XYZ file of C-alpha atoms in Angstrom:
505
model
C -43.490 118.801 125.919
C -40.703 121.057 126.893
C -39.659 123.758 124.372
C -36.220 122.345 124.469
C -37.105 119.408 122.834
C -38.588 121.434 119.778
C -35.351 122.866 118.712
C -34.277 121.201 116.200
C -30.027 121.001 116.641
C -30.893 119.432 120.202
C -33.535 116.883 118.651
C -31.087 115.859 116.448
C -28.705 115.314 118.549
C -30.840 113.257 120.511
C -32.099 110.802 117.695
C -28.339 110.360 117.041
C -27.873 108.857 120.422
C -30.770 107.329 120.093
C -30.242 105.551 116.669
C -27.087 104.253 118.542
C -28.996 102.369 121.001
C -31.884 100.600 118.084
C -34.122 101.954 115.957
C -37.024 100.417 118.057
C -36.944 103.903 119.836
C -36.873 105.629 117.245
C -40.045 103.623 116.242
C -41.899 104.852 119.322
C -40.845 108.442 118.295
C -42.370 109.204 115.733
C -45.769 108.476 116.901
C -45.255 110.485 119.807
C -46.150 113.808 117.761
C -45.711 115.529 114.013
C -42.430 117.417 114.870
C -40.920 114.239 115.868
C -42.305 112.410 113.250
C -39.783 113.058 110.233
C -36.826 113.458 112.176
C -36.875 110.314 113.355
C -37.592 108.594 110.220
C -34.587 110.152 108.193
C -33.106 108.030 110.634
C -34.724 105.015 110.918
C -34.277 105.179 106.693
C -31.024 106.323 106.369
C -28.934 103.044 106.546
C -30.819 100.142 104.733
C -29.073 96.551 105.507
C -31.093 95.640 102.632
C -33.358 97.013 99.563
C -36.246 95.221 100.945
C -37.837 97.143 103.209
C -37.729 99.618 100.772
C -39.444 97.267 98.083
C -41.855 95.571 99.943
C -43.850 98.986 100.313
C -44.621 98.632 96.176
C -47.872 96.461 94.862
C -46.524 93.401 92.921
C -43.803 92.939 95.611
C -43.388 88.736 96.535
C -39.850 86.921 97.910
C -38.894 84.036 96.828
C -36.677 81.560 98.758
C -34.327 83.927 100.825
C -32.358 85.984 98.388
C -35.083 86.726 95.192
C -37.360 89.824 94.712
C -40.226 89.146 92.028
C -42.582 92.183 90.890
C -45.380 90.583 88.994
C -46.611 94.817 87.893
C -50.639 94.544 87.568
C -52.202 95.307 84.669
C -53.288 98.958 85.494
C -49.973 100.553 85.927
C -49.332 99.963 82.484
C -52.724 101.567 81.496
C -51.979 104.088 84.040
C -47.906 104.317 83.673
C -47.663 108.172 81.708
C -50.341 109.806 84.065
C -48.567 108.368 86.937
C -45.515 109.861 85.516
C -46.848 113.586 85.426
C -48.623 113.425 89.126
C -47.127 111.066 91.456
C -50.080 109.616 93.408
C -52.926 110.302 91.376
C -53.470 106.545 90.141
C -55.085 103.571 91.937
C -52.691 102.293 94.300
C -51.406 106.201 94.651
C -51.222 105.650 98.167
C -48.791 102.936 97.899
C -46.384 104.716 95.326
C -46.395 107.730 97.611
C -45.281 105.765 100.677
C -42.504 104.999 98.500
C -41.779 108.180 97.261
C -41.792 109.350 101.642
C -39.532 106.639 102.284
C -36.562 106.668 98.898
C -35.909 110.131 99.520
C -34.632 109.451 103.267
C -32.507 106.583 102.089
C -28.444 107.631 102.140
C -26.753 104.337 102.311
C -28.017 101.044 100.694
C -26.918 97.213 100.398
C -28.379 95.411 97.807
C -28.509 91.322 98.393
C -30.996 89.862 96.497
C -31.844 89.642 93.046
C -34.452 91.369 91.907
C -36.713 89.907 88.566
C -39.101 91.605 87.463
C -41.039 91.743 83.350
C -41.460 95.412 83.387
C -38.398 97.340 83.978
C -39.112 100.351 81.982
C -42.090 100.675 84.498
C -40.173 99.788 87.789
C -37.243 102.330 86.778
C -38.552 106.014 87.223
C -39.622 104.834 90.490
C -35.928 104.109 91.453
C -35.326 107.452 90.097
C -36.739 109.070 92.989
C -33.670 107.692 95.187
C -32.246 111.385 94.835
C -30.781 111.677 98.354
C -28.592 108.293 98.091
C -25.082 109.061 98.738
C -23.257 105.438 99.234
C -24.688 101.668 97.977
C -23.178 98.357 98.148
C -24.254 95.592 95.675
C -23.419 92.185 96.380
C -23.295 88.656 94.187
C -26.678 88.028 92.537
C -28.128 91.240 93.182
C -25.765 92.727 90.471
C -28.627 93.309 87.726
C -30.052 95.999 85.719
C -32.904 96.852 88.460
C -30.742 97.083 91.268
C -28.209 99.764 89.101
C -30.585 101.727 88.247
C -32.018 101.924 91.839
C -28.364 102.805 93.005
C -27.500 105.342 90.377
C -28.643 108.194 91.796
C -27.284 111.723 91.689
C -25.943 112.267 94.768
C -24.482 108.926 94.612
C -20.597 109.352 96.094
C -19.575 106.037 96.707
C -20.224 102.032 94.795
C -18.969 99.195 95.642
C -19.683 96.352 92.673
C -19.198 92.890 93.847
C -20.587 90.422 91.506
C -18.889 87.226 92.797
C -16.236 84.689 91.420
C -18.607 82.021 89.926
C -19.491 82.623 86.649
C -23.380 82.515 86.842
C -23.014 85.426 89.476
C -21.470 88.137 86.828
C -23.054 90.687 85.361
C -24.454 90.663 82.077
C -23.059 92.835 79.017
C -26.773 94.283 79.455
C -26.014 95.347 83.159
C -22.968 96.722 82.148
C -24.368 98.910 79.569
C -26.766 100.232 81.542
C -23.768 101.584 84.039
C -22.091 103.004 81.342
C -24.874 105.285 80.552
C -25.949 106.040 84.290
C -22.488 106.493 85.487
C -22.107 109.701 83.693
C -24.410 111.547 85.648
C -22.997 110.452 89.233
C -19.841 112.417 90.895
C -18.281 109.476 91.854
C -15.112 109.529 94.747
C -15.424 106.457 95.743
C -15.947 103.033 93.360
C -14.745 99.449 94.546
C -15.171 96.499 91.906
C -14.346 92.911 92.738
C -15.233 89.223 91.309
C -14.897 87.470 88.015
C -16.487 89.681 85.091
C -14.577 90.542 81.581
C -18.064 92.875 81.380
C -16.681 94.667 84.469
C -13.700 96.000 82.225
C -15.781 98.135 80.270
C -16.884 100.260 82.760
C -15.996 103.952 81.705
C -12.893 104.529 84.619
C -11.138 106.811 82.602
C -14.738 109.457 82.248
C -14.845 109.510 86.467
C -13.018 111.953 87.013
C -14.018 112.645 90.299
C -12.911 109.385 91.967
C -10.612 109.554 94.139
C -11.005 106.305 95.442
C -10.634 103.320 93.258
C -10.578 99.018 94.539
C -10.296 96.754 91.366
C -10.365 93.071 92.370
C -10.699 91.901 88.855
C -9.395 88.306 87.891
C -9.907 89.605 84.453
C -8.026 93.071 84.725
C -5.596 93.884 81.774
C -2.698 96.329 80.756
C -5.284 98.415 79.368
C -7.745 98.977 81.907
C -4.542 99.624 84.740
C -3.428 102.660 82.218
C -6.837 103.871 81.886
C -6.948 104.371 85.168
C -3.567 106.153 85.877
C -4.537 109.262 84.053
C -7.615 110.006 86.964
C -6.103 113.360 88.462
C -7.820 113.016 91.715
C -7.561 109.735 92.403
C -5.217 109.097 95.772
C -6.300 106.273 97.032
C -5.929 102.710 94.678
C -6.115 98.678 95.605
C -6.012 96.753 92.957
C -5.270 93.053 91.980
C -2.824 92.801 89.243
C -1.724 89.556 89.585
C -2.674 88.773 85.999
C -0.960 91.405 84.185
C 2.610 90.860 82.418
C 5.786 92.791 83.199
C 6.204 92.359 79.527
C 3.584 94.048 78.480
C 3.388 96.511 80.775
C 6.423 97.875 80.365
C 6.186 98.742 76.356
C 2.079 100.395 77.691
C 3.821 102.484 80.128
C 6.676 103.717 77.910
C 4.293 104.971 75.235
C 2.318 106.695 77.525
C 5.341 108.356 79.265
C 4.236 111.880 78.084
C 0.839 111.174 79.936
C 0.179 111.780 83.632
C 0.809 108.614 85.831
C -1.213 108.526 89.152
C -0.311 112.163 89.687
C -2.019 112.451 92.786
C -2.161 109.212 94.431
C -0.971 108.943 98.144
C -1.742 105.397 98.789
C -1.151 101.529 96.749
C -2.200 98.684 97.558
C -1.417 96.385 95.002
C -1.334 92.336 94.654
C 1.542 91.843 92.057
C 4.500 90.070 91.342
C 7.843 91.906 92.789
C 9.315 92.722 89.923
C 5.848 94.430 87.905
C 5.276 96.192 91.456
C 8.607 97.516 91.201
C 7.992 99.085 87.492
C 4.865 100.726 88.613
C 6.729 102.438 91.453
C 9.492 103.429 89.612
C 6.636 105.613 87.367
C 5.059 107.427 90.363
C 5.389 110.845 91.017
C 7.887 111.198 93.912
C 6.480 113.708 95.911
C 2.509 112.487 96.899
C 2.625 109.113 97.684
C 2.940 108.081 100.964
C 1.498 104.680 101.893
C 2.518 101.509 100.103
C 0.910 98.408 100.745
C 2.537 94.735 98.507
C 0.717 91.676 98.789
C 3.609 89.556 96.579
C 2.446 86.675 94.492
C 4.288 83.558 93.058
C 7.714 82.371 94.454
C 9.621 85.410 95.978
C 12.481 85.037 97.961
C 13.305 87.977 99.861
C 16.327 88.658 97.055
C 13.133 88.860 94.504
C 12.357 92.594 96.390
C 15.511 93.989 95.927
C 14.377 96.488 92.782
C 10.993 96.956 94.632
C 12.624 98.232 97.716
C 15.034 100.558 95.492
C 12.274 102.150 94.268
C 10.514 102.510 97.554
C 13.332 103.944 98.971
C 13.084 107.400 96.822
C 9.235 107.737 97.828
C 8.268 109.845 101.082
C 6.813 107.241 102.918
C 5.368 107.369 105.737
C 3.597 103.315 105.613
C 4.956 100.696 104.402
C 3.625 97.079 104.220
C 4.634 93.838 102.663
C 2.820 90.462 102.507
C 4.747 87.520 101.789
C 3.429 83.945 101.112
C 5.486 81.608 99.709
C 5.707 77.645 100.318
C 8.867 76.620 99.235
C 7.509 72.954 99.398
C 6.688 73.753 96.032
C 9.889 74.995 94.653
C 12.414 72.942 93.107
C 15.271 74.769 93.276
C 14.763 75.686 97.827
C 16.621 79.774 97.643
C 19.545 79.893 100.328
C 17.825 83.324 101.048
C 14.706 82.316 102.374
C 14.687 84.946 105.735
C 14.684 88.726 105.074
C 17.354 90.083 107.019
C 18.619 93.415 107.515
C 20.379 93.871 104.831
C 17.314 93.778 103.021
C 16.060 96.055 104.548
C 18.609 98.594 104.519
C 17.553 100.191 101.742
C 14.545 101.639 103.503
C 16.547 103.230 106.126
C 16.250 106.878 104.737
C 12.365 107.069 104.752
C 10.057 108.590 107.504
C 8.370 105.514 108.482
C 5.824 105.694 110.751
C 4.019 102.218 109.854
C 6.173 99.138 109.039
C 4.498 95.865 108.530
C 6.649 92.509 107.339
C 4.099 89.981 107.125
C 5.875 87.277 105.852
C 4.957 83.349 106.033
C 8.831 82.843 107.168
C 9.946 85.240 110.275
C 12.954 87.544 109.510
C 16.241 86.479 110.818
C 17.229 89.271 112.897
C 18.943 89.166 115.960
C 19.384 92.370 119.227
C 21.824 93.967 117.512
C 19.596 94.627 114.281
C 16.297 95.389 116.583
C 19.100 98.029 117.809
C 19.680 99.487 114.565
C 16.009 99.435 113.350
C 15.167 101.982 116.531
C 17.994 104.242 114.992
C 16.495 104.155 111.240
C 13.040 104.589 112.543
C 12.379 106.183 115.897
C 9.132 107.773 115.259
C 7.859 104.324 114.080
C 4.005 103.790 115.414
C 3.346 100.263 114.388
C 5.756 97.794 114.105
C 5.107 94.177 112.777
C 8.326 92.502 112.070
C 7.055 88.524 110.764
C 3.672 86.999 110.213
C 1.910 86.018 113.770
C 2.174 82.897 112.751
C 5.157 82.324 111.014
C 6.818 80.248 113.426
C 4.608 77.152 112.067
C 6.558 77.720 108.657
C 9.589 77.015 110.114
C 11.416 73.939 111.631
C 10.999 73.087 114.762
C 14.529 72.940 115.740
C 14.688 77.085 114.447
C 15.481 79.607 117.545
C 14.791 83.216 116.696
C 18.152 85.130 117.463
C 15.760 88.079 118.963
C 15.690 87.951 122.566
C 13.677 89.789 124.908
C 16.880 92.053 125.422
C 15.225 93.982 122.171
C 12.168 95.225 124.417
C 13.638 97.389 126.640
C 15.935 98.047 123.322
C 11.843 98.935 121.756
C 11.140 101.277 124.585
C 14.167 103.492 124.567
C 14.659 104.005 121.198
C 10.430 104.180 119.426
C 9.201 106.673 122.263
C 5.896 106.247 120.175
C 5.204 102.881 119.057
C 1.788 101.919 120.111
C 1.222 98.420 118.464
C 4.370 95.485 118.134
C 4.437 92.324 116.631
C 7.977 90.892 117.128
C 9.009 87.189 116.772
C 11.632 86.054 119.592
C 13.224 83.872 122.129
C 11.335 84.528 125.271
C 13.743 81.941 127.190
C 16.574 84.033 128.044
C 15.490 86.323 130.968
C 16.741 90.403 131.222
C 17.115 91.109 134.648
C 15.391 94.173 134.941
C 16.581 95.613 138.649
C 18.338 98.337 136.893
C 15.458 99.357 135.006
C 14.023 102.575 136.151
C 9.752 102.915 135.540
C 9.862 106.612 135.306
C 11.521 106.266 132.233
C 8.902 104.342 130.191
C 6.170 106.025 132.195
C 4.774 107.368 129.209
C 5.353 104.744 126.737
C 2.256 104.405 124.600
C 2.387 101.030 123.475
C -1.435 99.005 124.395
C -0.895 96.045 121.847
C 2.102 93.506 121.712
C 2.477 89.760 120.059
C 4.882 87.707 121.440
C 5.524 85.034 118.899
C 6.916 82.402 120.919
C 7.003 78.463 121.076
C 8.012 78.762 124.896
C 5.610 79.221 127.409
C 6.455 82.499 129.149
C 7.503 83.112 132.808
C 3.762 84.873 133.833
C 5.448 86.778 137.138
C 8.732 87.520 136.038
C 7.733 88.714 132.612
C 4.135 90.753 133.385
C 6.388 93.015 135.908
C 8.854 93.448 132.853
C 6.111 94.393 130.759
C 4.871 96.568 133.458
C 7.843 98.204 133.456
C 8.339 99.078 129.812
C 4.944 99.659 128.323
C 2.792 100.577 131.067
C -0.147 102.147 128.908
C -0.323 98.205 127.496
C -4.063 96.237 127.835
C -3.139 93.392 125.437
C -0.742 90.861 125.361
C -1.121 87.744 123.094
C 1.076 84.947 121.569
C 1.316 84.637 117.768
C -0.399 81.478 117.455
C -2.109 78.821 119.084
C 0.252 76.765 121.299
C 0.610 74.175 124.103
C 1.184 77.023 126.666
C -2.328 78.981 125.805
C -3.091 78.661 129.591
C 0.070 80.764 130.500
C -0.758 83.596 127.561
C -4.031 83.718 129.524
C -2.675 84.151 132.811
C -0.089 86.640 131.522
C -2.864 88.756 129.557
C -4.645 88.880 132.577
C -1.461 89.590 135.117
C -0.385 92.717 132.769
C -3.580 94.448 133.691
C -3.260 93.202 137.459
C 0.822 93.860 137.813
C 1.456 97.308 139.961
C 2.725 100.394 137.802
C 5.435 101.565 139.896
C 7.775 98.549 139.128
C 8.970 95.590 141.182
């Protein structure tokens, strides 16, 4: 064997690539000598899809149907339990429990998807304990028990993501979430994502991690309580959370007699499913120099008049992202709003901020027309991503509706957001721009790669690749916004953007 492949920053370099490829490789290396051997299975360990591989190597271990662990523990290791404790191995059926001890320690990443049942916990649980080195663990549905905590628990642990389902039978027991609350305090926590249907879920300690500083609550139970326990975290900047079930009226009065108390003080990014309005009172709290993405995925009816307050209080927040979902059928309203579009009035508010990222993803397309693309380039010309309408909003609409954006707004696009690399723009691809007077070296270094037509016409494939060609020539994908009558033509123009000469017609 050459000496080179002894050293041990090239061999791990090596196994990197390698673990790229498949662990079967791996596999083959480490029988191919000793100083091989446990380099290549910190890899082949690292990443577990699954706790059982790791399980199966313990005596008692048996599946059942496709998504149960059972440990039926023999007799002896009861008998034999406290000796085991004080040498590892030195049982019957050492052999065994020191395989697993070889293998935990490698494990850094974990998803656990099956329950696990078992009659002797107390037993199973100091084994778990030797899962020192685990940095990250998922848990998933059914496989949110007591067993499956403690195995994730471990003191290296940085990141836990909780998701114990919707359906009742699938959440946690008070049990379960007892046993967090007492584990949890040992593990420096950043990152901690929660999601499904479990009241049990709110007593999980928030307010004691103090070194989060990432935080996803999906709760269908979440209250006014938990969302203030949580603002006082001082290092959390990143938070997604569902508060679709919490009341403007009673968060208001929580926040106001906690106004002496830090609010978020160092978060830099939201991403919250609320109401307007209670989105809007939750921004107008934030400290005004940190955050800088905002993300609203608006609930209930919300015209576009309904954001008014929430884009006021956007407006005084140094944002560089900003995103907002809208879906609303108005087929269940009684009362239709006149306002249904946004427009750019509503959007005027926003003009001050540094936007780099602005999404509009709303069910109904905006009703702009040139003249406003015009004056969004002015507002926003170091804008990156730009996604003005839902891709498929045009099936929201009537069919007799004709967007008042023309493909005028393109070259309109080019000139005026030198850096936008993705575009999602809803318009009227009918009315051809002659492009003669169009010179290429002055998009020659446009870096847009993805744009979304949203169109019910079928586009001119000759005419309008060389336009393309001509604007955006770092661009590999061009799709419509949804499925259509003229999919063979989207096909033929993807295809004729890649094919179309650089240097213009």
């Amino acid at each position: 064997m050459h000496p080179a492949l002894l050293i041990d920053e090239i061999l791990q370099l090596i196994f990197d690539f390698i673990l790229e490829v498949g662990k079967p490789s791996l596999c083959c290396a480490t029988r191919t000598s000793k100083a091989w051997k446990d380099p290549a299975l910190d890899r082949i360990w690292r990443r577990l899809p699954s706790a059982v591989p790791l399980l199966s190597l313990l005596p008692g271990f048996s599946m059942e149907g496709g998504d149960i662990v059972r440990f039926s523990v023999p007799v002896h290791w009861v008998d034999t339990y406290w000796i085991y404790l004080q040498r590892l191995g030195s049982i019957i059926d050492g052999v065994a429990f020191t395989n697993f001890h070889s293998y935990a320690i490698r494990v850094k990443y974990i998803v656990h998807r099956h329950r696990i049942l078992t009659d002797s916990e107390n037993i199973l649980a100091p084994l778990f304990q030797q899962m020192y080195n685990l940095e990250s663990a998922r848990i998933k549905g059914r496989a949110s028990g007591d067993v499956a905590l403690r195995m994730t628990l471990a003191p290296r642990l940085r990141a836990l993501a909780l998701h114990v389902g919707y359906t009742k039978s699938n959440s946690p027991s008070m049990a379960t979430m007892h046993s967090m609350l007492s584990l949890l305090k040992g593990c420096p926590l950043e990152q901690l994502s929660v999601r499904g249907h479990s009241s049990e879920c709110l007593h999980i300690p928030l307010g004691s991690i103090t070194t989060l500083r990432s935080l996803s609550l999906h709760l269908s139970s979440l209250t006014e309580h938990s969302l203030m326990t949580v603002s006082t975290l001082p290092l959390l900047v990143d938070f997604d959370v569902h508060a679709d079930r919490l009341s403007y009226d009673y968060l208001s009065p929580a926040i106001s007699r906690t106004c002496h108390n830090p609010f978020f003080p160092a978060l830099e990014k939201l991403k919250i499913r609320a109401q307007p309005a209670l989105a809007a009172l939750i921004l107008q709290q934030l400290p005004r120099n940190k955050l800088c993405s905002v993300h609203i995925d608006a609930i209930g009816p919300c015209p576009p008049s309904s954001f008014a307050d929430l884009f006021d209080a956007v407006s005084t927040l140094p944002l560089y992202e900003f995103t907002v979902e809208q879906t609303i059928s108005f087929d269940e309203l009684e009362d239709v709003p006149t306002d249904k579009f946004f427009t750019l009035d509503h959007l005027r508010s926003l003009s001050k901020l540094p936007l780099r990222r602005l999404i509009l993803d709303s069910s109904l397309p905006p009703d702009l027309a040139d003249p406003d693309i015009e004056e969004i380039t002015k507002w926003w010309p170091l804008l990156e991503r730009l996604e003005l309408g839902a891709r498929i909003a045009l099936e929201y609409v009537e069919a007799t509706w004709k967007p008042r954006i023309s493909l005028q707004s393109l070259p309109t696009l080019a000139k005026g957001c030198k850096h936008l690399k993705h575009l999602v723009i809803i318009l009227d691809i009918d009315s051809l721009v002659p492009y003669v007077g169009l010179n290429p070296t002055s998009y020659a270094s446009h870096p847009l790669t993805s744009l979304t037509l949203c169109s019910r016409s079928c586009p001119d494939v000759p005419w309008l690749s060389t336009l393309l060609s001509i604007l955006f020539p770092s661009l590999v994908d061009v799709s419509p916004g949804s499925v259509c009558e003229c999919d063979a033509s989207w096909v033929d123009l993807r295809a004729a953007v890649v094919d179309v000469p650089r240097d213009g017609p």
